[in-house]
Amino acid sequence: MTDPETRQMAEFLEKIELTLAQMSDAQCEHNKSERDWFAADIRLREEQLTLQQALLQHNRAAQRKSTRNVLVMGMLAGAMLLLGLGLLTEPWWMPVVSGGR
């Protein structure tokens, strides 16, 4: 390896090996960054899913409360209607009290 051409070829091969090693290190860093990005994306999606589930539960509870309120209001309206009709019409016992009219 004493002739200049062989020494030059050896230096060239060392540079290629160094460049390949640097490229390999850079690819490893890139892959690590990509994995970190995907892991962060997965965590964000899990958090979004958790929030959506909480919102769904809240909406279901609000729906049940709303339905219950509508039913109560309907029963009150019905009771008021029956009471009003009862006051407007002559009670069944009035003929007995008034002498059998």
Tab-separated table of N, CA and C in Angstrom:
chain	number	residue	atom	x	y	z
A	1	MET	N	0.824	-1.193	0.000
A	1	MET	CA	0.000	0.000	0.000
A	1	MET	C	0.862	1.248	0.000
A	2	THR	N	1.940	1.152	-0.604
A	2	THR	CA	2.843	2.294	-0.603
A	2	THR	C	2.662	3.169	-1.817
A	3	ASP	N	2.148	2.613	-2.839
A	3	ASP	CA	2.015	3.480	-4.002
A	3	ASP	C	0.863	4.465	-3.770
A	4	PRO	N	0.973	5.669	-4.313
A	4	PRO	CA	0.004	6.738	-4.059
A	4	PRO	C	-1.412	6.370	-4.507
A	5	GLU	N	-1.555	5.626	-5.539
A	5	GLU	CA	-2.891	5.279	-6.036
A	5	GLU	C	-3.624	4.376	-5.035
A	6	THR	N	-2.908	3.417	-4.447
A	6	THR	CA	-3.517	2.513	-3.476
A	6	THR	C	-3.868	3.278	-2.200
A	7	ARG	N	-2.968	4.174	-1.765
A	7	ARG	CA	-3.219	4.970	-0.575
A	7	ARG	C	-4.417	5.894	-0.799
A	8	GLN	N	-4.489	6.464	-1.983
A	8	GLN	CA	-5.614	7.342	-2.329
A	8	GLN	C	-6.932	6.547	-2.338
A	9	MET	N	-6.889	5.334	-2.851
A	9	MET	CA	-8.072	4.477	-2.878
A	9	MET	C	-8.491	4.118	-1.457
A	10	ALA	N	-7.542	3.840	-0.568
A	10	ALA	CA	-7.838	3.496	0.832
A	10	ALA	C	-8.467	4.692	1.542
A	11	GLU	N	-7.929	5.902	1.312
A	11	GLU	CA	-8.504	7.111	1.917
A	11	GLU	C	-9.928	7.345	1.402
A	12	PHE	N	-10.107	7.106	0.119
A	12	PHE	CA	-11.439	7.266	-0.482
A	12	PHE	C	-12.434	6.292	0.151
A	13	LEU	N	-12.012	5.040	0.354
A	13	LEU	CA	-12.876	4.037	0.982
A	13	LEU	C	-13.174	4.406	2.435
A	14	GLU	N	-12.202	4.950	3.160
A	14	GLU	CA	-12.432	5.389	4.539
A	14	GLU	C	-13.460	6.521	4.573
A	15	LYS	N	-13.349	7.450	3.622
A	15	LYS	CA	-14.315	8.553	3.557
A	15	LYS	C	-15.721	8.023	3.260
A	16	ILE	N	-15.784	7.041	2.360
A	16	ILE	CA	-17.092	6.442	2.041
A	16	ILE	C	-17.663	5.757	3.272
A	17	GLU	N	-16.837	5.012	4.011
A	17	GLU	CA	-17.293	4.337	5.222
A	17	GLU	C	-17.759	5.351	6.270
A	18	LEU	N	-17.013	6.440	6.422
A	18	LEU	CA	-17.388	7.485	7.375
A	18	LEU	C	-18.714	8.130	6.961
A	19	THR	N	-18.839	8.404	5.662
A	19	THR	CA	-20.081	9.003	5.163
A	19	THR	C	-21.257	8.063	5.372
A	20	LEU	N	-21.065	6.778	5.099
A	20	LEU	CA	-22.127	5.802	5.321
A	20	LEU	C	-22.493	5.708	6.798
A	21	ALA	N	-21.508	5.760	7.674
A	21	ALA	CA	-21.779	5.715	9.112
A	21	ALA	C	-22.571	6.942	9.544
A	22	GLN	N	-22.178	8.120	9.016
A	22	GLN	CA	-22.910	9.353	9.340
A	22	GLN	C	-24.338	9.286	8.807
A	23	MET	N	-24.488	8.757	7.593
A	23	MET	CA	-25.830	8.626	7.028
A	23	MET	C	-26.665	7.659	7.858
A	24	SER	N	-26.049	6.584	8.324
A	24	SER	CA	-26.753	5.615	9.150
A	24	SER	C	-27.183	6.254	10.475
A	25	ASP	N	-26.298	7.043	11.084
A	25	ASP	CA	-26.638	7.750	12.324
A	25	ASP	C	-27.782	8.738	12.085
A	26	ALA	N	-27.707	9.445	10.967
A	26	ALA	CA	-28.763	10.409	10.643
A	26	ALA	C	-30.094	9.694	10.424
A	27	GLN	N	-30.051	8.539	9.761
A	27	GLN	CA	-31.286	7.767	9.539
A	27	GLN	C	-31.855	7.283	10.867
A	28	CYS	N	-30.987	6.862	11.783
A	28	CYS	CA	-31.453	6.423	13.108
A	28	CYS	C	-32.124	7.582	13.848
A	29	GLU	N	-31.509	8.763	13.793
A	29	GLU	CA	-32.110	9.942	14.430
A	29	GLU	C	-33.462	10.280	13.795
A	30	HIS	N	-33.505	10.191	12.476
A	30	HIS	CA	-34.764	10.460	11.767
A	30	HIS	C	-35.838	9.465	12.202
A	31	ASN	N	-35.475	8.198	12.259
A	31	ASN	CA	-36.434	7.162	12.670
A	31	ASN	C	-36.905	7.396	14.098
A	32	LYS	N	-35.976	7.802	14.978
A	32	LYS	CA	-36.341	8.070	16.371
A	32	LYS	C	-37.305	9.251	16.430
A	33	SER	N	-37.020	10.293	15.681
A	33	SER	CA	-37.908	11.458	15.650
A	33	SER	C	-39.282	11.071	15.114
A	34	GLU	N	-39.286	10.256	14.081
A	34	GLU	CA	-40.556	9.811	13.503
A	34	GLU	C	-41.345	8.966	14.504
A	35	ARG	N	-40.661	8.085	15.215
A	35	ARG	CA	-41.333	7.280	16.246
A	35	ARG	C	-41.903	8.172	17.341
A	36	ASP	N	-41.103	9.164	17.761
A	36	ASP	CA	-41.584	10.094	18.790
A	36	ASP	C	-42.818	10.841	18.298
A	37	TRP	N	-42.803	11.252	17.032
A	37	TRP	CA	-43.943	11.985	16.468
A	37	TRP	C	-45.179	11.089	16.442
A	38	PHE	N	-45.010	9.842	16.012
A	38	PHE	CA	-46.143	8.916	15.979
A	38	PHE	C	-46.668	8.633	17.385
A	39	ALA	N	-45.762	8.503	18.350
A	39	ALA	CA	-46.192	8.263	19.733
A	39	ALA	C	-46.988	9.460	20.251
A	40	ALA	N	-46.524	10.668	19.951
A	40	ALA	CA	-47.257	11.871	20.375
A	40	ALA	C	-48.617	11.934	19.690
A	41	ASP	N	-48.662	11.565	18.426
A	41	ASP	CA	-49.926	11.557	17.688
A	41	ASP	C	-50.908	10.565	18.304
A	42	ILE	N	-50.406	9.406	18.672
A	42	ILE	CA	-51.266	8.389	19.297
A	42	ILE	C	-51.788	8.894	20.636
A	43	ARG	N	-50.901	9.525	21.431
A	43	ARG	CA	-51.352	10.068	22.720
A	43	ARG	C	-52.428	11.127	22.521
A	44	LEU	N	-52.256	11.989	21.534
A	44	LEU	CA	-53.263	13.017	21.271
A	44	LEU	C	-54.588	12.402	20.832
A	45	ARG	N	-54.521	11.389	20.005
A	45	ARG	CA	-55.757	10.719	19.568
A	45	ARG	C	-56.453	10.030	20.740
A	46	GLU	N	-55.679	9.417	21.633
A	46	GLU	CA	-56.277	8.789	22.815
A	46	GLU	C	-56.950	9.834	23.697
A	47	GLU	N	-56.289	10.975	23.866
A	47	GLU	CA	-56.874	12.048	24.669
A	47	GLU	C	-58.143	12.589	24.006
A	48	GLN	N	-58.117	12.727	22.695
A	48	GLN	CA	-59.295	13.189	21.967
A	48	GLN	C	-60.446	12.195	22.142
A	49	LEU	N	-60.152	10.909	22.068
A	49	LEU	CA	-61.179	9.887	22.255
A	49	LEU	C	-61.760	9.948	23.665
A	50	THR	N	-60.897	10.132	24.659
A	50	THR	CA	-61.362	10.255	26.042
A	50	THR	C	-62.290	11.457	26.195
A	51	LEU	N	-61.907	12.579	25.597
A	51	LEU	CA	-62.747	13.779	25.675
A	51	LEU	C	-64.077	13.575	24.952
A	52	GLN	N	-64.046	12.897	23.824
A	52	GLN	CA	-65.284	12.633	23.097
A	52	GLN	C	-66.207	11.722	23.906
A	53	GLN	N	-65.641	10.730	24.585
A	53	GLN	CA	-66.446	9.845	25.414
A	53	GLN	C	-67.059	10.611	26.585
A	54	ALA	N	-66.282	11.504	27.193
A	54	ALA	CA	-66.812	12.311	28.294
A	54	ALA	C	-67.937	13.220	27.807
A	55	LEU	N	-67.755	13.806	26.637
A	55	LEU	CA	-68.795	14.667	26.074
A	55	LEU	C	-70.051	13.867	25.760
A	56	LEU	N	-69.889	12.675	25.248
A	56	LEU	CA	-71.033	11.808	24.949
A	56	LEU	C	-71.795	11.461	26.226
A	57	GLN	N	-71.074	11.126	27.291
A	57	GLN	CA	-71.734	10.822	28.561
A	57	GLN	C	-72.480	12.047	29.090
A	58	HIS	N	-71.844	13.213	28.967
A	58	HIS	CA	-72.497	14.445	29.417
A	58	HIS	C	-73.767	14.696	28.618
A	59	ASN	N	-73.694	14.521	27.310
A	59	ASN	CA	-74.863	14.745	26.461
A	59	ASN	C	-75.981	13.756	26.783
A	60	ARG	N	-75.617	12.509	27.065
A	60	ARG	CA	-76.633	11.519	27.425
A	60	ARG	C	-77.324	11.905	28.733
A	61	ALA	N	-76.538	12.358	29.703
A	61	ALA	CA	-77.117	12.778	30.981
A	61	ALA	C	-78.037	13.979	30.778
A	62	ALA	N	-77.618	14.928	29.944
A	62	ALA	CA	-78.455	16.098	29.661
A	62	ALA	C	-79.731	15.675	28.939
A	63	GLN	N	-79.620	14.710	28.060
A	63	GLN	CA	-80.798	14.217	27.330
A	63	GLN	C	-81.790	13.580	28.294
A	64	ARG	N	-81.278	12.763	29.226
A	64	ARG	CA	-82.172	12.135	30.211
A	64	ARG	C	-82.857	13.190	31.076
A	65	LYS	N	-82.091	14.195	31.486
A	65	LYS	CA	-82.666	15.260	32.316
A	65	LYS	C	-83.727	16.016	31.532
A	66	SER	N	-83.437	16.309	30.283
A	66	SER	CA	-84.391	17.022	29.436
A	66	SER	C	-85.665	16.199	29.248
A	67	THR	N	-85.511	14.905	29.002
A	67	THR	CA	-86.671	14.026	28.827
A	67	THR	C	-87.500	13.985	30.105
A	68	ARG	N	-86.823	13.887	31.235
A	68	ARG	CA	-87.527	13.865	32.516
A	68	ARG	C	-88.291	15.177	32.722
A	69	ASN	N	-87.666	16.300	32.391
A	69	ASN	CA	-88.335	17.592	32.548
A	69	ASN	C	-89.560	17.692	31.653
A	70	VAL	N	-89.463	17.195	30.433
A	70	VAL	CA	-90.599	17.224	29.521
A	70	VAL	C	-91.732	16.360	30.058
A	71	LEU	N	-91.402	15.192	30.590
A	71	LEU	CA	-92.430	14.313	31.148
A	71	LEU	C	-93.117	14.958	32.349
A	72	VAL	N	-92.349	15.574	33.222
A	72	VAL	CA	-92.929	16.237	34.396
A	72	VAL	C	-93.833	17.382	33.965
A	73	MET	N	-93.372	18.178	33.006
A	73	MET	CA	-94.191	19.291	32.507
A	73	MET	C	-95.470	18.767	31.858
A	74	GLY	N	-95.383	17.661	31.152
A	74	GLY	CA	-96.567	17.067	30.539
A	74	GLY	C	-97.563	16.590	31.578
A	75	MET	N	-97.042	15.966	32.634
A	75	MET	CA	-97.937	15.509	33.699
A	75	MET	C	-98.587	16.696	34.407
A	76	LEU	N	-97.832	17.754	34.635
A	76	LEU	CA	-98.410	18.950	35.260
A	76	LEU	C	-99.478	19.577	34.371
A	77	ALA	N	-99.186	19.656	33.094
A	77	ALA	CA	-100.168	20.226	32.159
A	77	ALA	C	-101.434	19.366	32.133
A	78	GLY	N	-101.272	18.055	32.141
A	78	GLY	CA	-102.428	17.163	32.161
A	78	GLY	C	-103.247	17.324	33.433
A	79	ALA	N	-102.560	17.420	34.553
A	79	ALA	CA	-103.265	17.603	35.826
A	79	ALA	C	-104.019	18.928	35.839
A	80	MET	N	-103.376	19.974	35.322
A	80	MET	CA	-104.042	21.282	35.278
A	80	MET	C	-105.247	21.237	34.350
A	81	LEU	N	-105.122	20.533	33.243
A	81	LEU	CA	-106.236	20.403	32.305
A	81	LEU	C	-107.403	19.657	32.953
A	82	LEU	N	-107.106	18.563	33.625
A	82	LEU	CA	-108.164	17.807	34.300
A	82	LEU	C	-108.814	18.632	35.411
A	83	LEU	N	-107.995	19.375	36.142
A	83	LEU	CA	-108.539	20.230	37.193
A	83	LEU	C	-109.427	21.307	36.594
A	84	GLY	N	-108.964	21.916	35.513
A	84	GLY	CA	-109.752	22.959	34.845
A	84	GLY	C	-111.059	22.411	34.310
A	85	LEU	N	-111.014	21.245	33.695
A	85	LEU	CA	-112.245	20.637	33.185
A	85	LEU	C	-113.193	20.281	34.324
A	86	GLY	N	-112.617	19.838	35.414
A	86	GLY	CA	-113.445	19.498	36.565
A	86	GLY	C	-114.136	20.713	37.153
A	87	LEU	N	-113.479	21.851	37.136
A	87	LEU	CA	-114.087	23.062	37.682
A	87	LEU	C	-115.123	23.648	36.731
A	88	LEU	N	-114.911	23.441	35.424
A	88	LEU	CA	-115.843	24.004	34.455
A	88	LEU	C	-117.132	23.192	34.344
A	89	THR	N	-117.031	21.925	34.602
A	89	THR	CA	-118.234	21.082	34.475
A	89	THR	C	-118.882	20.905	35.824
A	90	GLU	N	-120.138	20.585	35.804
A	90	GLU	CA	-120.872	20.393	37.055
A	90	GLU	C	-120.449	19.067	37.663
A	91	PRO	N	-120.102	19.064	38.936
A	91	PRO	CA	-119.702	17.819	39.585
A	91	PRO	C	-120.850	16.831	39.633
A	92	TRP	N	-120.532	15.562	39.726
A	92	TRP	CA	-121.554	14.517	39.706
A	92	TRP	C	-122.448	14.537	40.937
A	93	TRP	N	-121.965	15.107	42.025
A	93	TRP	CA	-122.749	15.080	43.256
A	93	TRP	C	-123.696	16.275	43.416
A	94	MET	N	-123.603	17.253	42.494
A	94	MET	CA	-124.470	18.445	42.614
A	94	MET	C	-125.961	18.091	42.534
A	95	PRO	N	-126.397	17.195	41.642
A	95	PRO	CA	-127.836	16.886	41.624
A	95	PRO	C	-128.320	16.280	42.945
A	96	VAL	N	-127.490	15.539	43.601
A	96	VAL	CA	-127.880	14.910	44.856
A	96	VAL	C	-128.088	15.980	45.926
A	97	VAL	N	-127.199	16.974	45.977
A	97	VAL	CA	-127.281	18.024	46.979
A	97	VAL	C	-128.432	18.977	46.686
A	98	SER	N	-128.657	19.288	45.430
A	98	SER	CA	-129.673	20.270	45.075
A	98	SER	C	-131.094	19.679	45.008
A	99	GLY	N	-131.256	18.459	45.274
A	99	GLY	CA	-132.602	17.893	45.313
A	99	GLY	C	-132.926	17.037	44.139
A	100	GLY	N	-131.983	16.543	43.415
A	100	GLY	CA	-132.241	15.588	42.359
A	100	GLY	C	-132.589	16.187	41.029
A	101	ARG	N	-132.137	17.292	40.700
A	101	ARG	CA	-132.387	17.941	39.422
A	101	ARG	C	-132.006	17.177	38.255
